[in-house]
XYZ file of C-alpha atoms in Angstrom:
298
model
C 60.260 97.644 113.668
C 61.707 99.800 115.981
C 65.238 100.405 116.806
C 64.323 100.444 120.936
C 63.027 97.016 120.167
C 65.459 95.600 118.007
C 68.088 96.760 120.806
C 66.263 94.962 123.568
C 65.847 91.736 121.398
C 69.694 91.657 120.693
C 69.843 91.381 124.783
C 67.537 89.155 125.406
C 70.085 87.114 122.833
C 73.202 88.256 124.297
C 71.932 87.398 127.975
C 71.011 84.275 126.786
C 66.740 84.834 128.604
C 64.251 87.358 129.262
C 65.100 87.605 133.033
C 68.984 88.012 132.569
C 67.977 90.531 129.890
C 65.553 92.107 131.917
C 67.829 93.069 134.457
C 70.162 94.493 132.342
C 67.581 96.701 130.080
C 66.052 97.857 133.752
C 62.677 97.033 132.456
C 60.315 94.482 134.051
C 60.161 90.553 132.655
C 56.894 90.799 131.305
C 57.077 94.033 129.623
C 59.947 92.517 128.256
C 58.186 88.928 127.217
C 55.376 90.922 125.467
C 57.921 92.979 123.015
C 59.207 89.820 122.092
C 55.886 88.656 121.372
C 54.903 91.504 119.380
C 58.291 91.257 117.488
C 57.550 87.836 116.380
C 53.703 88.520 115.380
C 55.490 91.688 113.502
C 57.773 89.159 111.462
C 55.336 86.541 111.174
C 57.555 83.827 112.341
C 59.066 82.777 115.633
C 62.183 83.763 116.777
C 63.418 81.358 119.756
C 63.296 77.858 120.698
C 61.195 77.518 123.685
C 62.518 75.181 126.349
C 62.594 74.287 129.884
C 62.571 76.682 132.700
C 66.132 77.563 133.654
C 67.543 76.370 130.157
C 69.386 79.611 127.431
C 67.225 80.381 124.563
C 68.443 79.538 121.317
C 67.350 81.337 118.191
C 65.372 79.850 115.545
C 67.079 80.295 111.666
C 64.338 83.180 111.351
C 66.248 84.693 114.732
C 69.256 84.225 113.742
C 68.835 86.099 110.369
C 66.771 88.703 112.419
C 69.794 88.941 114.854
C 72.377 89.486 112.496
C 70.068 92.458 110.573
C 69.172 93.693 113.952
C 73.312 94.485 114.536
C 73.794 95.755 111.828
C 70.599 98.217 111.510
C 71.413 99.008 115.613
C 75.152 99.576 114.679
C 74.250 101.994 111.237
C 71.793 103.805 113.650
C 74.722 104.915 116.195
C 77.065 105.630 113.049
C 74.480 108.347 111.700
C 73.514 109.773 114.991
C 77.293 109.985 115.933
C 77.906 111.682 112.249
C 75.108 113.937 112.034
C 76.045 114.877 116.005
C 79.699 115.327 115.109
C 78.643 119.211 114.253
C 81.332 121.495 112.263
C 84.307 119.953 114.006
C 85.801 116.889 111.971
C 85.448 113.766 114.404
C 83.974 110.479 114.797
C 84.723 106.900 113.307
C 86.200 105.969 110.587
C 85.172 101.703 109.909
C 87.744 99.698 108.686
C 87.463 96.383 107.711
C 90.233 94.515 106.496
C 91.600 91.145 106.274
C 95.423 90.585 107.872
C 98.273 91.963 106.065
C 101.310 93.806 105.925
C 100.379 96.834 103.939
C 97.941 98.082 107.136
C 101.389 99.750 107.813
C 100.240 102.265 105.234
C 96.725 102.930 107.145
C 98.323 102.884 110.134
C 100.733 105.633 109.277
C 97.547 107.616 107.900
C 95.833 106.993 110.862
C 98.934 108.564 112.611
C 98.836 111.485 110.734
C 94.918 112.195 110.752
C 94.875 111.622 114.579
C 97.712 114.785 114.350
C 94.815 116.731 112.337
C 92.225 115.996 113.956
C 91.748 114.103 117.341
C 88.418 113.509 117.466
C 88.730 111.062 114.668
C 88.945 107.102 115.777
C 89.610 104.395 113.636
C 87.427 101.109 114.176
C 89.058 98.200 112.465
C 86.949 94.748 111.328
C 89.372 92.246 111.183
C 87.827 89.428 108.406
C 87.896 88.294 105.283
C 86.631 88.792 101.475
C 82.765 88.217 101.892
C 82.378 89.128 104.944
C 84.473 92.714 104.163
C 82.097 93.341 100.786
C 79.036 92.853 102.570
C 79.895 95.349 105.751
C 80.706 97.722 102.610
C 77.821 97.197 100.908
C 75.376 97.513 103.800
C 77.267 101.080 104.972
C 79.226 99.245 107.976
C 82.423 100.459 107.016
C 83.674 103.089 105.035
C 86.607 101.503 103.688
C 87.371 97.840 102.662
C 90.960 96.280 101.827
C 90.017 94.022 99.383
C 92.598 90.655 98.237
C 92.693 90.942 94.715
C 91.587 89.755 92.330
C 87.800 91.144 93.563
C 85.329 92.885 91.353
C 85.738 96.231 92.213
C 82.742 97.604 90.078
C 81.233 99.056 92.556
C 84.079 100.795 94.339
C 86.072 103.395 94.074
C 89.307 102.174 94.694
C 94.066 102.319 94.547
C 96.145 99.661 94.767
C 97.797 100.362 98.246
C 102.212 99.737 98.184
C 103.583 96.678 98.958
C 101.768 93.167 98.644
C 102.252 90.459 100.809
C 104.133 86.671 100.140
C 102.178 83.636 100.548
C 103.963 80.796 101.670
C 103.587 77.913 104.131
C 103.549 78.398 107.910
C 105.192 75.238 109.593
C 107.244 73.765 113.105
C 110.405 74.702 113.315
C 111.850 71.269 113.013
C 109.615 70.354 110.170
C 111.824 68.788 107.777
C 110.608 71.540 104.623
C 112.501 73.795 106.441
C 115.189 73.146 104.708
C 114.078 74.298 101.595
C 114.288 77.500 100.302
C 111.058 77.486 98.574
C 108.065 75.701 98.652
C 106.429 73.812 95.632
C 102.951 72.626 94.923
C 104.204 68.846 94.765
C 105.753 69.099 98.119
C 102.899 69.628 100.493
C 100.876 66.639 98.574
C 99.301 64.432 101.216
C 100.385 66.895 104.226
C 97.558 68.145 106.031
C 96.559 71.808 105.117
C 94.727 74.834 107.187
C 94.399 77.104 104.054
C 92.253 80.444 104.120
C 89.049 81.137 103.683
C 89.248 83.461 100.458
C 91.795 81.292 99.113
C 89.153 78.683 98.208
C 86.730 81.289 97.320
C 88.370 83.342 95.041
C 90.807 80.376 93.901
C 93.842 82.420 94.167
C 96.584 80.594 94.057
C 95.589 78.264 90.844
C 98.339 79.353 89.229
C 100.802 77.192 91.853
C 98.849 74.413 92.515
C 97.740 73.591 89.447
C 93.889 72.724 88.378
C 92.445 72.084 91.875
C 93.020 71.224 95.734
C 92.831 67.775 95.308
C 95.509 66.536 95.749
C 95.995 68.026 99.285
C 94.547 67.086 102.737
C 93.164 70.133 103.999
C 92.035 69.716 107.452
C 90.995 73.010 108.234
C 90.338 76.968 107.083
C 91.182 79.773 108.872
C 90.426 83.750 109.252
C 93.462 84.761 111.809
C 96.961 83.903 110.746
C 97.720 83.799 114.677
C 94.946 81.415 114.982
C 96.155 79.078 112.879
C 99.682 79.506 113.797
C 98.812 77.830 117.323
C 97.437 74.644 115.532
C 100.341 74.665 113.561
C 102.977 75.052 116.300
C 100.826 71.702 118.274
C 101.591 69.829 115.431
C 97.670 69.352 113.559
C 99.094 70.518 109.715
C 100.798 73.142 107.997
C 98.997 77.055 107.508
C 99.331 78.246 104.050
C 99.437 81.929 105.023
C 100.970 85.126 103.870
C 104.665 86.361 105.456
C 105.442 88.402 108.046
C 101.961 88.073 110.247
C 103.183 85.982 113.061
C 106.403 85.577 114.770
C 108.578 83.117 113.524
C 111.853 84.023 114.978
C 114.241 82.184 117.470
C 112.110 80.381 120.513
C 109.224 80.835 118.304
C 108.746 77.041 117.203
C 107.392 78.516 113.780
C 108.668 79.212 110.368
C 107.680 80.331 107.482
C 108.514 79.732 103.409
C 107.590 81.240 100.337
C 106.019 79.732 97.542
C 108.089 78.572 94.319
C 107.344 80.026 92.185
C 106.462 83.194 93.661
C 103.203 84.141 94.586
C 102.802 87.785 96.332
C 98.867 89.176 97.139
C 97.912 92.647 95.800
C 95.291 94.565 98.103
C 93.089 97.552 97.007
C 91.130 99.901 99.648
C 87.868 100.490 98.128
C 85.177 102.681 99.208
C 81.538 102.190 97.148
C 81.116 104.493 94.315
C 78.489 107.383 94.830
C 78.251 106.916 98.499
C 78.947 110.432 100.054
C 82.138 109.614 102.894
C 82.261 111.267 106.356
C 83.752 114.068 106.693
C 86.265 111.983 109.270
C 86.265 109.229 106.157
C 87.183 112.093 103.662
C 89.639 113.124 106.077
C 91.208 109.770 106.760
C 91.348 108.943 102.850
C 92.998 112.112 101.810
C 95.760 111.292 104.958
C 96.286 107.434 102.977
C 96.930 108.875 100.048
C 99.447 111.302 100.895
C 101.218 108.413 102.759
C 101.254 106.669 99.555
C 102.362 109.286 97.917
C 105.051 109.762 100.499
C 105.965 106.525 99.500
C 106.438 106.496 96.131
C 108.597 109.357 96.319
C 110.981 107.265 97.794
């Protein structure tokens, strides 16, 4: 499997045909056609849907799984030529992939501060959440992880960054609950829910709602806060979300309130243990924790 191939089959996806493809690649249709071929003989199983003339391609489930492995060996490929390239100088990217929350102040700061040291170094954030940011560390796509906790960390070297965000309940502005204070598990019973993604996963917030999600309506998950926020604000449920991620002030038609009892969301960066970082990694690391030092000097 070559990487020239596996480039030219993620266009042929992306272009949605072997013409449109074609013309992009700068290499003729049936030249094109017969990679494909000999890609599919290659992985003994075929990759696209043959239609009518005129009509997108759509990927088999064997070319979707080879698409998404084809990224990801394409984009690891680029990362080592760009770090073995980078010579003596410390540059290049530093992968990031996090899911939304407050405490990216503190990486933001360090990325402030390692841009100062060295300015060929460029932070690529992944914005997701808990699976998805394991497996991009696991398969080498990022260097870094902020991981919700609680996460088995056995793998990764990891510290607790500062700070830790409030989970609450994201809801109209002239929702009645706004007059409360607090938010409690019995109030949102039969109210229709967007909740996160992790939150089901990793069953988080058990200790407020008690022994399951039963008793709520949830009509929807969600990845982006902001997302969600926009179904919220046109009236389809409530977002349980963490504080502070969109803007809930005057005009906004949003607001948000906190749990009761309290729940707040610790997050660790992790990096996976006996993995050799960049030097622009190493760099960037040593930067967060002197930031978090910083920090808890007060």
């Amino acid at each position: 499997m070559e990487i020239k191939i596996l480039r030219n089959f993620i266009a042929v996806v992306q272009e949605e045909g072997v013409t449109a493809a074609s013309d992009v690649l700068r290499i003729s249709q049936p030249a094109l056609s017969r990679q494909i071929k000999d890609l599919e003989e290659e992985m003994g199983a075929t990759l696209f849907v043959r239609g009518n003339r005129g009509r997108a391609l759509e990927l088999t489930h064997e070319g979707q799984l080879l698409y998404r492995r084809a990224r990801e060996i394409v984009e690891l490929a680029d990362r080592t030529k760009s770090e073995i390239a980078s010579g003596e100088e410390i540059e290049g990217d530093v992968h990031i992939a996090a899911a939304q929350s407050s405490v990216m102040d503190v990486l933001a700061k360090a990325a402030v501060h390692v841009r100062e040291l060295h300015p060929g170094i460029r932070v690529q954030l992944h914005d997701d959440y808990g699976e998805n940011i394991v497996e991009r560390l696991n398969n080498g796509l990022a260097d870094f992880g902020v991981l919700v906790q609680p996460t088995d960390m056995g793998r990764y070297d990891h510290f607790p960054l500062p700070g830790g965000d409030q989970m609450g309940v994201l809801m109209r502005s002239d929702d009645p609950l706004v007059a409360k204070d607090g938010i409690r598990a019995e109030d949102l019973q039969g109210l229709p829910m967007i909740v996160p993604k992790g939150a089901l996963v990793r069953r988080d917030l058990s200790g407020w709602y008690g022994a399951d999600l039963r008793p709520y309506h949830i009509v929807g998950t969600m990845n982006l806060a902001y997302n969600a926020s926009r179904f919220v604000r046109a009236g389809y449920g409530y977002a349980m979300s963490l504080g502070g991620l969109v803007d809930t002030g005057e005009g906004s038609g949003l607001c948000f309130r906190p749990f009761d009892p309290p729940v707040h969301v610790a997050l660790h960066m992790a990096w996976k243990k006996d993995q050799p970082l960049t030097p622009s990694a190493q760099a960037f690391l040593t930067c967060v924790r002197e930031v978090v030092a910083k920090m808890a000097e007060g």
